[in-house]
Tab-separated table of C-alpha atoms in Angstrom:
chain	number	residue	atom	x	y	z
A	91	ASP	CA	114.949	103.712	111.027
A	92	VAL	CA	113.318	102.346	108.495
A	93	ARG	CA	110.821	99.890	109.870
A	94	LYS	CA	107.220	101.667	109.066
A	95	PHE	CA	103.328	100.127	109.201
A	96	GLY	CA	102.754	98.602	105.937
A	97	MET	CA	100.853	96.302	103.491
A	98	SER	CA	103.134	93.158	103.341
A	99	LYS	CA	102.498	90.418	101.464
A	100	GLU	CA	100.343	88.238	103.826
A	101	GLY	CA	97.926	91.209	103.070
A	102	LEU	CA	97.974	92.756	106.419
A	103	ILE	CA	99.212	95.516	108.058
A	104	ALA	CA	102.443	95.338	110.171
A	105	ARG	CA	105.892	96.978	111.097
A	106	GLN	CA	108.252	95.621	108.173
A	107	VAL	CA	110.903	96.608	106.233
A	108	MET	CA	110.991	96.049	101.816
A	109	LEU	CA	113.813	94.496	100.522
A	110	GLY	CA	114.635	94.628	96.438
A	111	VAL	CA	116.976	91.798	94.915
A	112	VAL	CA	118.639	92.180	91.610
A	113	GLN	CA	119.334	88.731	90.374
A	114	THR	CA	120.271	87.162	87.875
A	115	ALA	CA	117.995	84.508	85.240
A	116	ASP	CA	120.018	81.828	87.481
A	117	GLY	CA	119.206	83.730	90.905
A	118	LEU	CA	122.501	85.085	91.260
A	119	PRO	CA	122.156	88.216	93.825
A	120	LEU	CA	124.079	91.158	91.475
A	121	TYR	CA	121.864	94.327	93.735
A	122	HIS	CA	119.956	94.850	96.092
A	123	GLU	CA	118.197	98.138	98.104
A	124	VAL	CA	116.676	98.343	101.570
A	125	PHE	CA	113.523	100.961	101.466
A	126	ASP	CA	111.079	101.739	104.055
A	127	GLY	CA	108.517	99.674	105.124
A	128	ASN	CA	105.455	101.781	103.934
A	129	THR	CA	106.977	101.829	100.368
A	130	ALA	CA	104.538	101.711	97.087
A	131	GLU	CA	106.606	99.116	94.811
A	132	VAL	CA	105.406	100.803	91.631
A	133	SER	CA	107.517	104.338	93.455
A	134	THR	CA	110.687	102.025	92.862
A	135	ILE	CA	111.105	100.757	89.658
A	136	LYS	CA	112.292	103.226	87.821
A	137	PRO	CA	114.819	104.436	90.016
A	138	ILE	CA	116.217	100.707	90.459
A	139	ILE	CA	116.245	100.831	86.701
A	140	GLU	CA	117.754	103.282	86.490
A	141	LYS	CA	120.812	102.766	88.788
A	142	ILE	CA	120.888	99.291	86.819
A	143	VAL	CA	122.019	100.582	83.736
A	144	GLN	CA	124.407	102.582	84.695
A	145	ARG	CA	125.798	100.087	86.801
A	146	PHE	CA	126.234	97.355	84.715
A	147	PRO	CA	126.705	97.187	80.863
A	148	VAL	CA	123.923	96.142	79.594
A	149	LYS	CA	122.842	96.698	76.019
A	150	ARG	CA	118.553	95.723	76.200
A	151	VAL	CA	116.485	95.945	79.334
A	152	ILE	CA	113.040	94.351	78.721
A	153	ALA	CA	111.139	95.097	81.836
A	154	VAL	CA	108.557	92.411	82.984
A	155	ALA	CA	106.087	93.410	85.609
A	156	GLU	CA	102.542	92.649	87.123
A	157	ARG	CA	99.726	94.226	87.325
A	158	GLY	CA	100.448	95.287	90.986
A	159	LEU	CA	103.510	96.506	90.195
A	160	LEU	CA	103.408	99.245	87.640
A	161	SER	CA	99.776	100.431	86.121
A	162	THR	CA	100.128	102.735	82.767
A	163	ASP	CA	100.410	105.425	84.624
A	164	ASN	CA	103.844	104.910	85.101
A	165	LEU	CA	104.131	103.726	80.774
A	166	ALA	CA	106.030	107.491	80.472
A	167	ASP	CA	108.215	107.543	83.511
A	168	LEU	CA	109.738	103.842	81.935
A	169	GLN	CA	109.819	105.382	78.115
A	170	ALA	CA	111.737	107.847	79.565
A	171	ILE	CA	114.400	105.751	80.448
A	172	THR	CA	117.506	105.997	78.324
A	173	LEU	CA	120.025	103.140	77.938
A	174	PRO	CA	123.603	103.827	77.902
A	175	GLY	CA	123.938	102.724	74.707
A	176	GLY	CA	121.573	105.350	73.626
A	177	GLY	CA	118.431	101.920	73.203
A	178	LYS	CA	115.427	102.287	75.006
A	179	LEU	CA	114.302	100.262	78.140
A	180	GLU	CA	110.833	97.763	76.770
A	181	PHE	CA	108.356	96.305	78.887
A	182	ILE	CA	106.207	94.360	78.941
A	183	LEU	CA	103.056	94.937	81.753
A	184	ALA	CA	99.729	93.018	82.589
A	185	VAL	CA	97.003	95.318	83.355
A	186	PRO	CA	93.254	93.989	84.247
A	187	GLY	CA	91.088	95.615	80.925
A	188	ARG	CA	88.277	96.032	83.020
A	189	ARG	CA	90.230	98.707	85.582
A	190	TYR	CA	91.229	100.874	83.022
A	191	ASN	CA	88.315	103.288	80.924
A	192	ASP	CA	91.079	103.927	78.000
A	193	PHE	CA	90.591	100.535	76.819
A	194	VAL	CA	86.542	100.015	76.581
A	195	ASP	CA	86.765	101.539	73.278
A	196	ILE	CA	89.117	99.026	72.100
A	197	LEU	CA	87.397	96.180	73.568
A	198	THR	CA	84.330	96.823	73.356
A	199	PRO	CA	83.758	95.312	69.833
A	200	LEU	CA	86.422	92.595	70.457
A	201	HIS	CA	84.129	91.259	73.727
A	202	GLY	CA	80.431	91.476	70.930
A	203	ALA	CA	82.305	89.925	67.792
A	204	THR	CA	84.303	87.434	69.900
A	205	CYS	CA	83.574	86.896	73.462
A	206	VAL	CA	80.382	86.762	74.512
A	207	ASN	CA	80.388	83.240	72.931
A	208	ALA	CA	83.767	81.552	73.136
A	209	LYS	CA	84.436	78.177	75.098
A	210	GLU	CA	88.035	79.018	74.720
A	211	GLU	CA	90.768	81.842	75.202
A	212	VAL	CA	90.213	84.165	72.590
A	213	LEU	CA	93.760	86.289	71.967
A	214	GLY	CA	93.361	89.690	69.907
A	215	GLU	CA	95.874	92.406	69.408
A	216	ALA	CA	95.231	96.786	68.906
A	217	GLN	CA	96.739	99.719	69.254
A	218	TRP	CA	96.614	101.603	72.319
A	219	ASP	CA	98.637	104.815	73.049
A	220	LYS	CA	101.276	103.869	70.411
A	221	LEU	CA	101.781	101.069	71.688
A	222	ARG	CA	101.230	97.459	71.242
A	223	LEU	CA	98.258	95.783	72.767
A	224	ILE	CA	97.690	92.059	73.312
A	225	ILE	CA	94.189	91.106	74.769
A	226	ALA	CA	93.481	87.220	76.208
A	227	ARG	CA	89.892	86.567	77.672
A	228	ASP	CA	89.759	83.210	79.108
A	229	PRO	CA	85.521	82.454	79.625
A	230	GLN	CA	86.477	79.935	82.866
A	231	VAL	CA	88.048	82.164	84.159
A	232	ALA	CA	85.481	85.114	83.227
A	233	LEU	CA	82.872	82.704	84.721
A	234	ALA	CA	84.724	81.874	87.696
A	235	ALA	CA	85.605	85.859	88.583
A	236	GLY	CA	81.891	86.597	88.056
A	237	ALA	CA	80.360	83.803	90.304
A	238	LYS	CA	82.749	84.772	93.011
A	239	ARG	CA	82.110	88.441	92.542
A	240	ASP	CA	77.798	87.560	92.631
A	241	LEU	CA	78.299	86.329	95.773
A	242	ILE	CA	80.277	89.090	97.506
A	243	ILE	CA	77.679	91.108	96.070
A	244	GLY	CA	74.956	89.387	97.371
A	245	ALA	CA	76.406	89.441	101.286
A	246	LEU	CA	77.201	93.150	100.926
A	247	GLU	CA	73.087	92.721	99.682
A	248	GLN	CA	72.222	91.850	102.566
A	249	LYS	CA	74.414	93.808	105.167
A	250	ALA	CA	72.726	96.516	103.402
A	251	ALA	CA	69.004	95.191	103.745
A	252	GLN	CA	69.961	93.917	107.824
A	253	TRP	CA	71.183	97.874	108.139
A	254	ALA	CA	68.348	99.723	106.449
A	255	GLY	CA	65.855	97.709	108.757
A	256	GLN	CA	67.333	98.265	111.082
A	257	LEU	CA	67.112	102.234	110.205
A	258	ASP	CA	63.551	101.327	109.961
A	259	GLY	CA	63.056	99.813	113.209
A	260	GLN	CA	64.234	102.846	115.030
A	261	GLU	CA	61.941	105.342	113.161
A	262	GLY	CA	59.465	103.119	113.948
A	263	GLY	CA	60.003	102.791	117.781
A	264	ALA	CA	61.799	100.013	118.284
A	265	ARG	CA	64.194	100.200	120.873
A	266	LYS	CA	67.881	98.254	120.526
A	267	ARG	CA	71.314	98.788	122.925
A	268	GLY	CA	74.309	101.015	121.635
A	269	ARG	CA	74.060	103.838	120.039
A	270	LYS	CA	71.539	104.948	117.013
A	271	LEU	CA	72.561	104.235	113.710
A	272	SER	CA	72.149	107.112	111.176
A	273	ASP	CA	70.806	107.461	108.373
A	274	GLY	CA	74.999	108.757	106.890
A	275	GLY	CA	76.569	105.814	109.574
A	276	ALA	CA	75.073	102.990	107.483
A	277	ARG	CA	75.672	104.486	104.271
A	278	ALA	CA	79.500	105.062	105.460
A	279	ARG	CA	79.802	102.021	106.554
A	280	PHE	CA	78.263	100.016	104.113
A	281	TYR	CA	80.720	102.677	101.621
A	282	HIS	CA	83.656	101.141	103.938
A	283	GLU	CA	82.417	97.567	103.257
A	284	VAL	CA	82.318	98.017	99.120
A	285	CYS	CA	85.866	99.337	99.380
A	286	GLU	CA	86.652	96.816	101.133
A	287	ALA	CA	85.472	94.052	99.029
A	288	HIS	CA	87.245	96.169	95.883
A	289	LEU	CA	83.666	96.729	94.565
A	290	ALA	CA	83.311	100.923	94.138
A	291	ARG	CA	83.696	100.465	90.641
A	292	ILE	CA	80.768	98.339	90.771
A	293	VAL	CA	78.942	99.310	93.486
A	294	ARG	CA	77.329	102.692	93.862
A	295	VAL	CA	76.294	103.445	97.277
A	296	ASP	CA	73.198	105.918	97.968
A	297	LEU	CA	70.876	106.614	100.629
């Protein structure tokens, strides 16, 4: 039974199967494969590409992937794939630069020189790990993302203050229904909230 609990496209945990379909640019299906419902998409890309190049007489393959499908950790595996004619697999991979410490030394000078006061989209190019790195930053997108992040952080701060107030009240003798909140329990709950908000790289949780 390949039905497993996994993260669905709606963002919910559901019992499901995963269907991978290879099709032409016109939508003609060429090949499909069924995976367990808890299979990470990132783990299916390399074996599927290898099967495609073995099965079809393709001379050139360019894998294009958005950030949720591949990461910089998979680049070595992609670079190791050889096509039937001896050529190498090519790829275009989108990654959010802020999530990768590898890019800090490259992005910091560019950010200071051209991005801080930019009113329109900034484009640049650099070399990273012997690969061509295309850099793009849209100030409007950055502003919207920053505003959204500030709202989430504000809500987290309110929850932290609420739990801290509850702890202070307990120490002062205040009684409340239910189990008492411990320091460790408050920290664990807050850390869980930070992780759920995908801000663990920004917000450091301590007591």
